[in-house]
Tab-separated table of N, CA and C in Angstrom:
chain	number	residue	atom	x	y	z
A	6	UNK	N	-15.912	154.164	-67.197
A	6	UNK	CA	-15.645	154.695	-65.873
A	6	UNK	C	-16.045	153.715	-64.776
A	7	UNK	N	-16.839	152.706	-65.085
A	7	UNK	CA	-17.258	151.769	-64.034
A	7	UNK	C	-16.085	150.958	-63.503
A	8	UNK	N	-15.094	150.658	-64.355
A	8	UNK	CA	-13.903	149.937	-63.890
A	8	UNK	C	-13.110	150.766	-62.901
A	9	UNK	N	-12.990	152.042	-63.176
A	9	UNK	CA	-12.294	152.934	-62.251
A	9	UNK	C	-13.129	153.100	-60.994
A	10	UNK	N	-14.434	153.223	-61.166
A	10	UNK	CA	-15.330	153.398	-60.029
A	10	UNK	C	-15.231	152.208	-59.077
A	11	UNK	N	-15.117	151.009	-59.591
A	11	UNK	CA	-14.996	149.813	-58.748
A	11	UNK	C	-13.733	149.875	-57.904
A	12	UNK	N	-12.694	150.496	-58.433
A	12	UNK	CA	-11.435	150.651	-57.708
A	12	UNK	C	-11.628	151.474	-56.435
A	13	UNK	N	-12.660	152.313	-56.413
A	13	UNK	CA	-12.921	153.185	-55.267
A	13	UNK	C	-14.153	152.750	-54.484
A	14	UNK	N	-14.491	151.491	-54.565
A	14	UNK	CA	-15.602	150.964	-53.785
A	14	UNK	C	-16.966	151.301	-54.333
A	15	UNK	N	-17.023	151.841	-55.508
A	15	UNK	CA	-18.305	152.108	-56.147
A	15	UNK	C	-19.054	153.295	-55.586
A	16	UNK	N	-18.452	154.089	-54.712
A	16	UNK	CA	-19.180	155.188	-54.101
A	16	UNK	C	-18.895	156.547	-54.731
A	17	UNK	N	-18.057	156.597	-55.736
A	17	UNK	CA	-17.737	157.867	-56.383
A	17	UNK	C	-18.232	157.851	-57.824
A	18	UNK	N	-18.712	159.010	-58.260
A	18	UNK	CA	-19.096	159.158	-59.655
A	18	UNK	C	-17.914	159.793	-60.380
A	19	UNK	N	-17.259	159.000	-61.192
A	19	UNK	CA	-16.044	159.440	-61.872
A	19	UNK	C	-16.373	159.700	-63.335
A	20	UNK	N	-15.997	160.857	-63.797
A	20	UNK	CA	-16.261	161.219	-65.192
A	20	UNK	C	-15.207	160.564	-66.073
A	21	UNK	N	-15.660	160.042	-67.179
A	21	UNK	CA	-14.787	159.346	-68.116
A	21	UNK	C	-14.609	160.214	-69.363
A	22	UNK	N	-13.367	160.360	-69.811
A	22	UNK	CA	-13.056	161.100	-71.022
A	22	UNK	C	-12.510	160.122	-72.060
A	23	UNK	N	-13.149	160.069	-73.217
A	23	UNK	CA	-12.785	159.083	-74.230
A	23	UNK	C	-12.375	159.780	-75.526
A	24	UNK	N	-11.117	159.590	-75.978
A	24	UNK	CA	-10.734	160.129	-77.288
A	24	UNK	C	-11.163	159.174	-78.400
A	25	UNK	N	-11.781	159.688	-79.428
A	25	UNK	CA	-12.160	158.842	-80.570
A	25	UNK	C	-12.406	159.711	-81.791
A	26	UNK	N	-12.577	159.062	-82.911
A	26	UNK	CA	-12.806	159.776	-84.164
A	26	UNK	C	-14.254	160.249	-84.245
A	27	UNK	N	-14.489	161.192	-85.119
A	27	UNK	CA	-15.802	161.822	-85.256
A	27	UNK	C	-16.891	160.811	-85.623
A	28	UNK	N	-16.528	159.699	-86.266
A	28	UNK	CA	-17.547	158.728	-86.670
A	28	UNK	C	-18.224	158.047	-85.476
A	29	UNK	N	-17.633	158.165	-84.287
A	29	UNK	CA	-18.219	157.568	-83.089
A	29	UNK	C	-19.145	158.538	-82.349
A	30	UNK	N	-19.244	159.765	-82.808
A	30	UNK	CA	-20.015	160.796	-82.122
A	30	UNK	C	-21.473	160.419	-81.853
A	31	UNK	N	-22.210	159.827	-82.787
A	31	UNK	CA	-23.619	159.506	-82.500
A	31	UNK	C	-23.800	158.603	-81.273
A	32	UNK	N	-22.882	157.671	-81.071
A	32	UNK	CA	-22.993	156.762	-79.928
A	32	UNK	C	-22.789	157.507	-78.611
A	33	UNK	N	-21.896	158.463	-78.609
A	33	UNK	CA	-21.659	159.228	-77.384
A	33	UNK	C	-22.786	160.215	-77.124
A	34	UNK	N	-23.402	160.708	-78.161
A	34	UNK	CA	-24.559	161.596	-77.961
A	34	UNK	C	-25.694	160.824	-77.287
A	35	UNK	N	-25.917	159.609	-77.737
A	35	UNK	CA	-26.953	158.774	-77.108
A	35	UNK	C	-26.589	158.505	-75.650
A	36	UNK	N	-25.332	158.158	-75.400
A	36	UNK	CA	-24.879	157.884	-74.039
A	36	UNK	C	-25.043	159.119	-73.162
A	37	UNK	N	-24.732	160.276	-73.691
A	37	UNK	CA	-24.892	161.509	-72.909
A	37	UNK	C	-26.363	161.793	-72.614
A	38	UNK	N	-27.265	161.411	-73.527
A	38	UNK	CA	-28.704	161.590	-73.289
A	38	UNK	C	-29.228	160.632	-72.218
A	39	UNK	N	-28.720	159.411	-72.232
A	39	UNK	CA	-29.219	158.365	-71.331
A	39	UNK	C	-28.605	158.448	-69.932
A	40	UNK	N	-27.366	158.862	-69.817
A	40	UNK	CA	-26.643	158.849	-68.538
A	40	UNK	C	-27.400	159.521	-67.389
A	41	UNK	N	-27.973	160.712	-67.553
A	41	UNK	CA	-28.680	161.328	-66.424
A	41	UNK	C	-29.889	160.505	-65.943
A	42	UNK	N	-30.548	159.833	-66.870
A	42	UNK	CA	-31.694	158.992	-66.487
A	42	UNK	C	-31.269	157.803	-65.648
A	43	UNK	N	-30.000	157.399	-65.818
A	43	UNK	CA	-29.449	156.292	-65.023
A	43	UNK	C	-28.696	156.806	-63.793
A	44	UNK	N	-28.809	158.132	-63.546
A	44	UNK	CA	-28.135	158.775	-62.417
A	44	UNK	C	-26.616	158.589	-62.488
A	45	UNK	N	-26.102	158.694	-63.712
A	45	UNK	CA	-24.665	158.589	-63.951
A	45	UNK	C	-24.165	159.874	-64.591
A	46	UNK	N	-22.897	160.207	-64.395
A	46	UNK	CA	-22.362	161.404	-65.065
A	46	UNK	C	-22.241	161.168	-66.567
A	47	UNK	N	-22.386	162.245	-67.307
A	47	UNK	CA	-22.239	162.146	-68.759
A	47	UNK	C	-20.771	161.930	-69.108
A	48	UNK	N	-20.486	161.067	-70.090
A	48	UNK	CA	-19.089	160.912	-70.516
A	48	UNK	C	-18.639	162.144	-71.301
A	49	UNK	N	-17.353	162.389	-71.260
A	49	UNK	CA	-16.752	163.488	-72.007
A	49	UNK	C	-16.092	162.876	-73.242
A	50	UNK	N	-16.218	163.535	-74.358
A	50	UNK	CA	-15.683	163.000	-75.604
A	50	UNK	C	-14.701	163.989	-76.217
A	51	UNK	N	-13.535	163.497	-76.591
A	51	UNK	CA	-12.574	164.294	-77.345
A	51	UNK	C	-12.585	163.796	-78.781
A	52	UNK	N	-12.966	164.665	-79.715
A	52	UNK	CA	-12.902	164.277	-81.118
A	52	UNK	C	-11.451	164.402	-81.562
A	53	UNK	N	-10.896	163.303	-81.997
A	53	UNK	CA	-9.491	163.270	-82.391
A	53	UNK	C	-9.368	163.158	-83.902
A	54	UNK	N	-8.282	163.698	-84.411
A	54	UNK	CA	-7.961	163.560	-85.821
A	54	UNK	C	-6.909	162.467	-85.932
A	55	UNK	N	-7.127	161.549	-86.834
A	55	UNK	CA	-6.198	160.440	-86.996
A	55	UNK	C	-5.479	160.554	-88.330
A	56	UNK	N	-4.315	159.924	-88.406
A	56	UNK	CA	-3.560	159.915	-89.649
A	56	UNK	C	-4.305	159.117	-90.714
A	57	UNK	N	-4.292	159.594	-91.957
A	57	UNK	CA	-4.900	158.812	-93.028
A	57	UNK	C	-3.976	157.674	-93.453
A	58	UNK	N	-4.510	156.741	-94.172
A	58	UNK	CA	-3.678	155.702	-94.783
A	58	UNK	C	-2.783	156.363	-95.820
A	59	UNK	N	-1.692	155.727	-96.143
A	59	UNK	CA	-0.791	156.292	-97.146
A	59	UNK	C	-1.469	156.462	-98.499
A	60	UNK	N	-2.490	155.661	-98.784
A	60	UNK	CA	-3.150	155.710	-100.092
A	60	UNK	C	-4.063	156.914	-100.272
A	61	UNK	N	-4.345	157.651	-99.217
A	61	UNK	CA	-5.151	158.848	-99.398
A	61	UNK	C	-5.896	159.266	-98.152
A	62	UNK	N	-6.227	160.546	-98.107
A	62	UNK	CA	-6.850	161.139	-96.932
A	62	UNK	C	-8.261	160.612	-96.680
A	63	UNK	N	-8.900	160.042	-97.683
A	63	UNK	CA	-10.256	159.529	-97.501
A	63	UNK	C	-10.285	158.058	-97.110
A	64	UNK	N	-9.123	157.487	-96.815
A	64	UNK	CA	-9.047	156.074	-96.447
A	64	UNK	C	-8.569	155.942	-95.013
A	65	UNK	N	-8.770	154.750	-94.446
A	65	UNK	CA	-8.336	154.491	-93.076
A	65	UNK	C	-7.117	153.586	-93.090
A	66	UNK	N	-6.273	153.770	-92.094
A	66	UNK	CA	-5.143	152.864	-91.938
A	66	UNK	C	-5.647	151.504	-91.492
A	67	UNK	N	-4.926	150.480	-91.877
A	67	UNK	CA	-5.265	149.130	-91.442
A	67	UNK	C	-3.976	148.378	-91.147
A	68	UNK	N	-3.911	147.800	-89.957
A	68	UNK	CA	-2.711	147.042	-89.598
A	68	UNK	C	-2.608	145.756	-90.408
A	69	UNK	N	-3.717	145.311	-90.986
A	69	UNK	CA	-3.663	144.094	-91.791
A	69	UNK	C	-3.136	144.361	-93.205
A	70	UNK	N	-3.082	145.634	-93.581
A	70	UNK	CA	-2.561	146.022	-94.887
A	70	UNK	C	-1.190	146.644	-94.663
A	71	UNK	N	-0.139	145.927	-94.960
A	71	UNK	CA	1.218	146.355	-94.646
A	71	UNK	C	1.699	147.609	-95.342
A	72	UNK	N	0.992	148.081	-96.366
A	72	UNK	CA	1.469	149.262	-97.085
A	72	UNK	C	0.664	150.523	-96.776
A	73	UNK	N	-0.372	150.432	-95.990
A	73	UNK	CA	-1.174	151.620	-95.698
A	73	UNK	C	-0.701	152.351	-94.450
A	74	UNK	N	0.238	151.759	-93.720
A	74	UNK	CA	0.677	152.330	-92.451
A	74	UNK	C	2.192	152.433	-92.358
A	75	UNK	N	2.623	153.340	-91.508
A	75	UNK	CA	4.023	153.388	-91.091
A	75	UNK	C	4.015	152.755	-89.703
A	76	UNK	N	4.694	151.641	-89.569
A	76	UNK	CA	4.737	150.925	-88.287
A	76	UNK	C	5.869	151.485	-87.432
A	77	UNK	N	5.689	151.461	-86.129
A	77	UNK	CA	6.717	151.964	-85.225
A	77	UNK	C	7.943	151.053	-85.174
A	78	UNK	N	7.855	149.887	-85.789
A	78	UNK	CA	8.998	148.971	-85.855
A	78	UNK	C	9.641	148.961	-87.248
A	79	UNK	N	9.157	149.804	-88.153
A	79	UNK	CA	9.719	149.858	-89.506
A	79	UNK	C	11.151	150.396	-89.487
A	80	UNK	N	11.959	149.869	-90.390
A	80	UNK	CA	13.329	150.351	-90.558
A	80	UNK	C	13.294	151.642	-91.384
A	81	UNK	N	14.362	152.436	-91.342
A	81	UNK	CA	14.404	153.638	-92.182
A	81	UNK	C	14.195	153.326	-93.672
A	82	UNK	N	14.768	152.224	-94.139
A	82	UNK	CA	14.598	151.834	-95.546
A	82	UNK	C	13.140	151.528	-95.865
A	83	UNK	N	12.468	150.822	-94.952
A	83	UNK	CA	11.061	150.467	-95.163
A	83	UNK	C	10.180	151.718	-95.150
A	84	UNK	N	10.473	152.647	-94.243
A	84	UNK	CA	9.715	153.904	-94.183
A	84	UNK	C	9.861	154.654	-95.502
A	85	UNK	N	11.086	154.764	-95.985
A	85	UNK	CA	11.351	155.466	-97.244
A	85	UNK	C	10.598	154.806	-98.399
A	86	UNK	N	10.657	153.482	-98.465
A	86	UNK	CA	9.981	152.750	-99.542
A	86	UNK	C	8.470	152.954	-99.478
A	87	UNK	N	7.897	152.820	-98.290
A	87	UNK	CA	6.441	152.975	-98.152
A	87	UNK	C	5.985	154.367	-98.579
A	88	UNK	N	6.688	155.377	-98.119
A	88	UNK	CA	6.279	156.747	-98.450
A	88	UNK	C	6.478	157.021	-99.936
A	89	UNK	N	7.631	156.663	-100.476
A	89	UNK	CA	7.883	156.927	-101.896
A	89	UNK	C	6.945	156.156	-102.812
A	90	UNK	N	6.607	154.918	-102.472
A	90	UNK	CA	5.772	154.090	-103.352
A	90	UNK	C	4.278	154.283	-103.132
A	91	UNK	N	3.864	154.528	-101.879
A	91	UNK	CA	2.438	154.440	-101.571
A	91	UNK	C	1.771	155.728	-101.087
A	92	UNK	N	2.549	156.741	-100.693
A	92	UNK	CA	1.934	157.972	-100.182
A	92	UNK	C	1.268	158.727	-101.331
A	93	UNK	N	-0.031	158.909	-101.223
A	93	UNK	CA	-0.802	159.601	-102.248
A	93	UNK	C	-0.318	161.038	-102.378
A	94	UNK	N	-0.163	161.489	-103.612
A	94	UNK	CA	0.403	162.805	-103.882
A	94	UNK	C	-0.656	163.774	-104.384
A	95	UNK	N	-0.484	165.016	-103.993
A	95	UNK	CA	-1.319	166.085	-104.536
A	95	UNK	C	-0.600	166.841	-105.636
A	96	UNK	N	0.524	166.269	-106.088
A	96	UNK	CA	1.308	166.906	-107.154
A	96	UNK	C	0.695	166.680	-108.521
A	97	UNK	N	1.224	167.390	-109.465
A	97	UNK	CA	0.733	167.284	-110.846
A	97	UNK	C	1.436	166.152	-111.582
A	98	UNK	N	0.998	165.885	-112.824
A	98	UNK	CA	1.500	164.735	-113.578
A	98	UNK	C	2.903	164.939	-114.149
A	99	UNK	N	3.340	166.184	-114.282
A	99	UNK	CA	4.701	166.438	-114.770
A	99	UNK	C	5.332	167.541	-113.923
A	100	UNK	N	6.656	167.604	-113.961
A	100	UNK	CA	7.372	168.641	-113.218
A	100	UNK	C	6.956	170.020	-113.719
A	101	UNK	N	6.851	170.168	-115.050
A	101	UNK	CA	6.485	171.449	-115.632
A	101	UNK	C	5.108	171.903	-115.148
A	102	UNK	N	4.142	170.977	-115.184
A	102	UNK	CA	2.783	171.308	-114.742
A	102	UNK	C	2.762	171.630	-113.247
A	103	UNK	N	3.544	170.873	-112.477
A	103	UNK	CA	3.596	171.127	-111.027
A	103	UNK	C	4.212	172.497	-110.747
A	104	UNK	N	5.287	172.817	-111.451
A	104	UNK	CA	5.930	174.124	-111.255
A	104	UNK	C	4.969	175.263	-111.609
A	105	UNK	N	4.139	175.040	-112.628
A	105	UNK	CA	3.205	176.081	-113.073
A	105	UNK	C	1.995	176.214	-112.153
A	106	UNK	N	1.414	175.068	-111.729
A	106	UNK	CA	0.151	175.105	-110.982
A	106	UNK	C	0.291	174.776	-109.489
A	107	UNK	N	1.398	174.168	-109.100
A	107	UNK	CA	1.590	173.804	-107.696
A	107	UNK	C	0.838	172.545	-107.320
A	108	UNK	N	1.087	172.077	-106.104
A	108	UNK	CA	0.457	170.864	-105.601
A	108	UNK	C	-0.754	171.177	-104.741
A	109	UNK	N	-1.544	170.159	-104.490
A	109	UNK	CA	-2.777	170.286	-103.707
A	109	UNK	C	-2.557	169.673	-102.320
A	110	UNK	N	-2.328	170.519	-101.327
A	110	UNK	CA	-2.068	170.021	-99.967
A	110	UNK	C	-3.311	169.429	-99.314
A	111	UNK	N	-4.493	169.720	-99.848
A	111	UNK	CA	-5.706	169.163	-99.226
A	111	UNK	C	-5.820	167.656	-99.434
A	112	UNK	N	-5.111	167.106	-100.429
A	112	UNK	CA	-5.165	165.658	-100.671
A	112	UNK	C	-3.809	164.979	-100.545
A	113	UNK	N	-2.752	165.756	-100.401
A	113	UNK	CA	-1.407	165.184	-100.361
A	113	UNK	C	-1.130	164.567	-98.987
A	114	UNK	N	-0.910	163.259	-98.956
A	114	UNK	CA	-0.713	162.530	-97.696
A	114	UNK	C	0.573	162.960	-96.992
A	115	UNK	N	1.627	163.207	-97.730
A	115	UNK	CA	2.875	163.645	-97.095
A	115	UNK	C	2.645	164.938	-96.322
A	116	UNK	N	1.910	165.867	-96.911
A	116	UNK	CA	1.611	167.116	-96.207
A	116	UNK	C	0.735	166.851	-94.979
A	117	UNK	N	-0.260	165.980	-95.122
A	117	UNK	CA	-1.129	165.652	-93.973
A	117	UNK	C	-0.310	165.086	-92.821
A	118	UNK	N	0.631	164.219	-93.117
A	118	UNK	CA	1.486	163.651	-92.071
A	118	UNK	C	2.363	164.728	-91.437
A	119	UNK	N	2.901	165.614	-92.254
A	119	UNK	CA	3.741	166.679	-91.710
A	119	UNK	C	2.953	167.579	-90.768
A	120	UNK	N	1.647	167.695	-90.963
A	120	UNK	CA	0.819	168.472	-90.037
A	120	UNK	C	0.885	167.885	-88.622
A	121	UNK	N	1.149	166.592	-88.511
A	121	UNK	CA	1.293	165.944	-87.203
A	121	UNK	C	2.741	165.948	-86.721
A	122	UNK	N	3.684	165.789	-87.625
A	122	UNK	CA	5.064	165.519	-87.230
A	122	UNK	C	6.031	166.690	-87.371
A	123	UNK	N	5.676	167.738	-88.069
A	123	UNK	CA	6.559	168.903	-88.174
A	123	UNK	C	6.331	169.786	-86.939
A	124	UNK	N	7.352	169.932	-86.091
A	124	UNK	CA	7.157	170.675	-84.840
A	124	UNK	C	6.977	172.183	-85.013
A	125	UNK	N	7.442	172.745	-86.108
A	125	UNK	CA	7.375	174.197	-86.301
A	125	UNK	C	6.189	174.581	-87.187
A	126	UNK	N	5.266	175.360	-86.624
A	126	UNK	CA	4.130	175.846	-87.413
A	126	UNK	C	4.592	176.759	-88.542
A	127	UNK	N	5.636	177.534	-88.270
A	127	UNK	CA	6.163	178.435	-89.295
A	127	UNK	C	6.747	177.631	-90.457
A	128	UNK	N	7.490	176.592	-90.141
A	128	UNK	CA	8.081	175.739	-91.184
A	128	UNK	C	6.978	175.039	-91.973
A	129	UNK	N	5.951	174.562	-91.292
A	129	UNK	CA	4.834	173.898	-91.969
A	129	UNK	C	4.134	174.868	-92.931
A	130	UNK	N	3.931	176.090	-92.501
A	130	UNK	CA	3.307	177.097	-93.371
A	130	UNK	C	4.186	177.375	-94.595
A	131	UNK	N	5.489	177.397	-94.379
A	131	UNK	CA	6.433	177.614	-95.484
A	131	UNK	C	6.382	176.440	-96.468
A	132	UNK	N	6.352	175.221	-95.948
A	132	UNK	CA	6.261	174.027	-96.795
A	132	UNK	C	4.982	174.075	-97.614
A	133	UNK	N	3.876	174.415	-96.967
A	133	UNK	CA	2.585	174.487	-97.666
A	133	UNK	C	2.635	175.515	-98.796
A	134	UNK	N	3.145	176.677	-98.510
A	134	UNK	CA	3.220	177.741	-99.512
A	134	UNK	C	4.109	177.328	-100.680
A	135	UNK	N	5.260	176.718	-100.376
A	135	UNK	CA	6.183	176.297	-101.427
A	135	UNK	C	5.594	175.178	-102.282
A	136	UNK	N	4.893	174.247	-101.661
A	136	UNK	CA	4.312	173.129	-102.417
A	136	UNK	C	3.159	173.615	-103.294
A	137	UNK	N	2.291	174.447	-102.724
A	137	UNK	CA	1.135	174.943	-103.482
A	137	UNK	C	1.538	175.895	-104.605
A	138	UNK	N	2.697	176.536	-104.465
A	138	UNK	CA	3.155	177.449	-105.514
A	138	UNK	C	4.007	176.750	-106.571
A	139	UNK	N	4.379	175.492	-106.322
A	139	UNK	CA	5.168	174.746	-107.290
A	139	UNK	C	6.663	174.826	-107.059
A	140	UNK	N	7.101	175.555	-106.059
A	140	UNK	CA	8.534	175.643	-105.755
A	140	UNK	C	9.038	174.299	-105.232
A	141	UNK	N	8.246	173.660	-104.371
A	141	UNK	CA	8.596	172.370	-103.775
A	141	UNK	C	7.897	171.258	-104.554
A	142	UNK	N	8.653	170.289	-105.025
A	142	UNK	CA	8.098	169.171	-105.787
A	142	UNK	C	7.644	168.049	-104.856
A	143	UNK	N	6.850	167.125	-105.376
A	143	UNK	CA	6.337	166.007	-104.585
A	143	UNK	C	7.451	165.172	-103.976
A	144	UNK	N	8.467	164.852	-104.753
A	144	UNK	CA	9.583	164.065	-104.238
A	144	UNK	C	10.301	164.761	-103.092
A	145	UNK	N	10.407	166.078	-103.195
A	145	UNK	CA	11.049	166.861	-102.129
A	145	UNK	C	10.180	166.882	-100.872
A	146	UNK	N	8.873	166.986	-101.066
A	146	UNK	CA	7.944	166.947	-99.928
A	146	UNK	C	8.001	165.583	-99.244
A	147	UNK	N	8.021	164.519	-100.044
A	147	UNK	CA	8.117	163.172	-99.474
A	147	UNK	C	9.440	162.996	-98.724
A	148	UNK	N	10.515	163.570	-99.227
A	148	UNK	CA	11.811	163.481	-98.532
A	148	UNK	C	11.746	164.171	-97.173
A	149	UNK	N	11.105	165.325	-97.116
A	149	UNK	CA	10.936	166.010	-95.826
A	149	UNK	C	10.196	165.109	-94.839
A	150	UNK	N	9.134	164.462	-95.320
A	150	UNK	CA	8.368	163.562	-94.457
A	150	UNK	C	9.202	162.359	-94.043
A	151	UNK	N	9.906	161.763	-94.990
A	151	UNK	CA	10.749	160.592	-94.686
A	151	UNK	C	11.752	160.940	-93.591
A	152	UNK	N	12.432	162.062	-93.730
A	152	UNK	CA	13.421	162.470	-92.725
A	152	UNK	C	12.760	162.691	-91.368
A	153	UNK	N	11.612	163.343	-91.372
A	153	UNK	CA	10.909	163.666	-90.140
A	153	UNK	C	10.412	162.409	-89.430
A	154	UNK	N	9.719	161.536	-90.159
A	154	UNK	CA	9.160	160.324	-89.545
A	154	UNK	C	10.258	159.342	-89.165
A	155	UNK	N	11.293	159.228	-89.978
A	155	UNK	CA	12.395	158.313	-89.653
A	155	UNK	C	13.015	158.701	-88.310
A	156	UNK	N	13.226	159.970	-88.085
A	156	UNK	CA	13.789	160.430	-86.812
A	156	UNK	C	12.831	160.141	-85.656
A	157	UNK	N	11.558	160.394	-85.876
A	157	UNK	CA	10.539	160.145	-84.837
A	157	UNK	C	10.507	158.659	-84.460
A	158	UNK	N	10.466	157.795	-85.464
A	158	UNK	CA	10.418	156.346	-85.224
A	158	UNK	C	11.713	155.862	-84.565
A	159	UNK	N	12.840	156.387	-85.004
A	159	UNK	CA	14.137	156.016	-84.412
A	159	UNK	C	14.148	156.347	-82.920
A	160	UNK	N	13.718	157.549	-82.557
A	160	UNK	CA	13.685	157.951	-81.151
A	160	UNK	C	12.736	157.060	-80.351
A	161	UNK	N	11.593	156.734	-80.937
A	161	UNK	CA	10.646	155.833	-80.263
A	161	UNK	C	11.290	154.465	-80.028
A	162	UNK	N	11.939	153.929	-81.056
A	162	UNK	CA	12.557	152.610	-80.941
A	162	UNK	C	13.651	152.606	-79.874
A	163	UNK	N	14.401	153.694	-79.768
A	163	UNK	CA	15.432	153.790	-78.728
A	163	UNK	C	14.807	153.798	-77.333
A	164	UNK	N	13.734	154.553	-77.167
A	164	UNK	CA	13.055	154.577	-75.862
A	164	UNK	C	12.412	153.232	-75.556
A	165	UNK	N	11.831	152.605	-76.564
A	165	UNK	CA	11.178	151.300	-76.379
A	165	UNK	C	12.194	150.239	-75.970
A	166	UNK	N	13.404	150.328	-76.480
A	166	UNK	CA	14.455	149.354	-76.144
A	166	UNK	C	14.843	149.432	-74.672
A	167	UNK	N	14.567	150.559	-74.025
A	167	UNK	CA	14.893	150.722	-72.606
A	167	UNK	C	13.838	150.123	-71.679
A	168	UNK	N	12.713	149.697	-72.249
A	168	UNK	CA	11.641	149.120	-71.429
A	168	UNK	C	11.975	147.658	-71.140
A	169	UNK	N	12.268	147.405	-69.890
A	169	UNK	CA	12.594	146.046	-69.451
A	169	UNK	C	11.338	145.369	-68.924
A	170	UNK	N	11.362	144.056	-68.734
A	170	UNK	CA	10.202	143.393	-68.128
A	170	UNK	C	9.843	143.986	-66.753
A	171	UNK	N	10.847	144.417	-65.981
A	171	UNK	CA	10.571	145.028	-64.678
A	171	UNK	C	9.828	146.358	-64.825
A	172	UNK	N	10.245	147.162	-65.777
A	172	UNK	CA	9.570	148.439	-66.027
A	172	UNK	C	8.130	148.180	-66.458
A	173	UNK	N	7.939	147.228	-67.345
A	173	UNK	CA	6.604	146.890	-67.821
A	173	UNK	C	5.723	146.391	-66.679
A	174	UNK	N	6.256	145.542	-65.837
A	174	UNK	CA	5.508	145.009	-64.688
A	174	UNK	C	5.080	146.142	-63.758
A	175	UNK	N	5.994	147.049	-63.474
A	175	UNK	CA	5.668	148.175	-62.595
A	175	UNK	C	4.580	149.045	-63.216
A	176	UNK	N	4.684	149.286	-64.498
A	176	UNK	CA	3.695	150.111	-65.183
A	176	UNK	C	2.311	149.450	-65.194
A	177	UNK	N	2.264	148.157	-65.406
A	177	UNK	CA	0.993	147.432	-65.532
A	177	UNK	C	0.364	147.044	-64.198
A	178	UNK	N	1.126	147.140	-63.115
A	178	UNK	CA	0.583	146.708	-61.835
A	178	UNK	C	-0.439	147.711	-61.303
A	179	UNK	N	-1.343	147.220	-60.488
A	179	UNK	CA	-2.368	148.073	-59.881
A	179	UNK	C	-1.737	148.816	-58.710
A	180	UNK	N	-2.056	150.074	-58.625
A	180	UNK	CA	-1.637	150.868	-57.478
A	180	UNK	C	-2.700	151.929	-57.228
A	181	UNK	N	-2.850	152.330	-55.967
A	181	UNK	CA	-3.946	153.233	-55.623
A	181	UNK	C	-3.799	154.603	-56.293
A	182	UNK	N	-4.944	155.172	-56.606
A	182	UNK	CA	-4.979	156.516	-57.171
A	182	UNK	C	-5.748	157.394	-56.198
A	183	UNK	N	-5.256	158.573	-55.975
A	183	UNK	CA	-5.973	159.533	-55.131
A	183	UNK	C	-6.625	160.557	-56.039
A	184	UNK	N	-7.940	160.685	-55.870
A	184	UNK	CA	-8.668	161.687	-56.663
A	184	UNK	C	-9.101	162.833	-55.789
């Protein structure tokens, strides 16, 4: 918030809101304890949930590892390949076993991603029920995700293509803010 505060001549106490993952919480707790002693406002923290790496919900995405992430510049073919080859599955080892026992949505990466990208809560609940009951197979779940993410990335790429150097310059330039 000090950078924003400098924009206003340093005479305003501006509260800062920072989104981050839960692993950063101890640092913000310390900052919130210390801030009043320094006569500063306490920062506000939003605990955010982030997408897991394709290899599993207990791993982190890494831009240096080309197979753990879906990049916003990936082609539809690349998205399909990454999800089919690398997305960790909560399905069983055979179709018969999966049909009998169902899949485990608590570890299935395709389901975790759909929690972010499926716009309908009702549809997501239906997908979960079908997968856990064995009606929906892992390949079918991955196809739902592939279709969903491919459309999302395509729309992003179309909007990104409309950003010209002039638009970028206007966005990045300093302009006064009224609080």
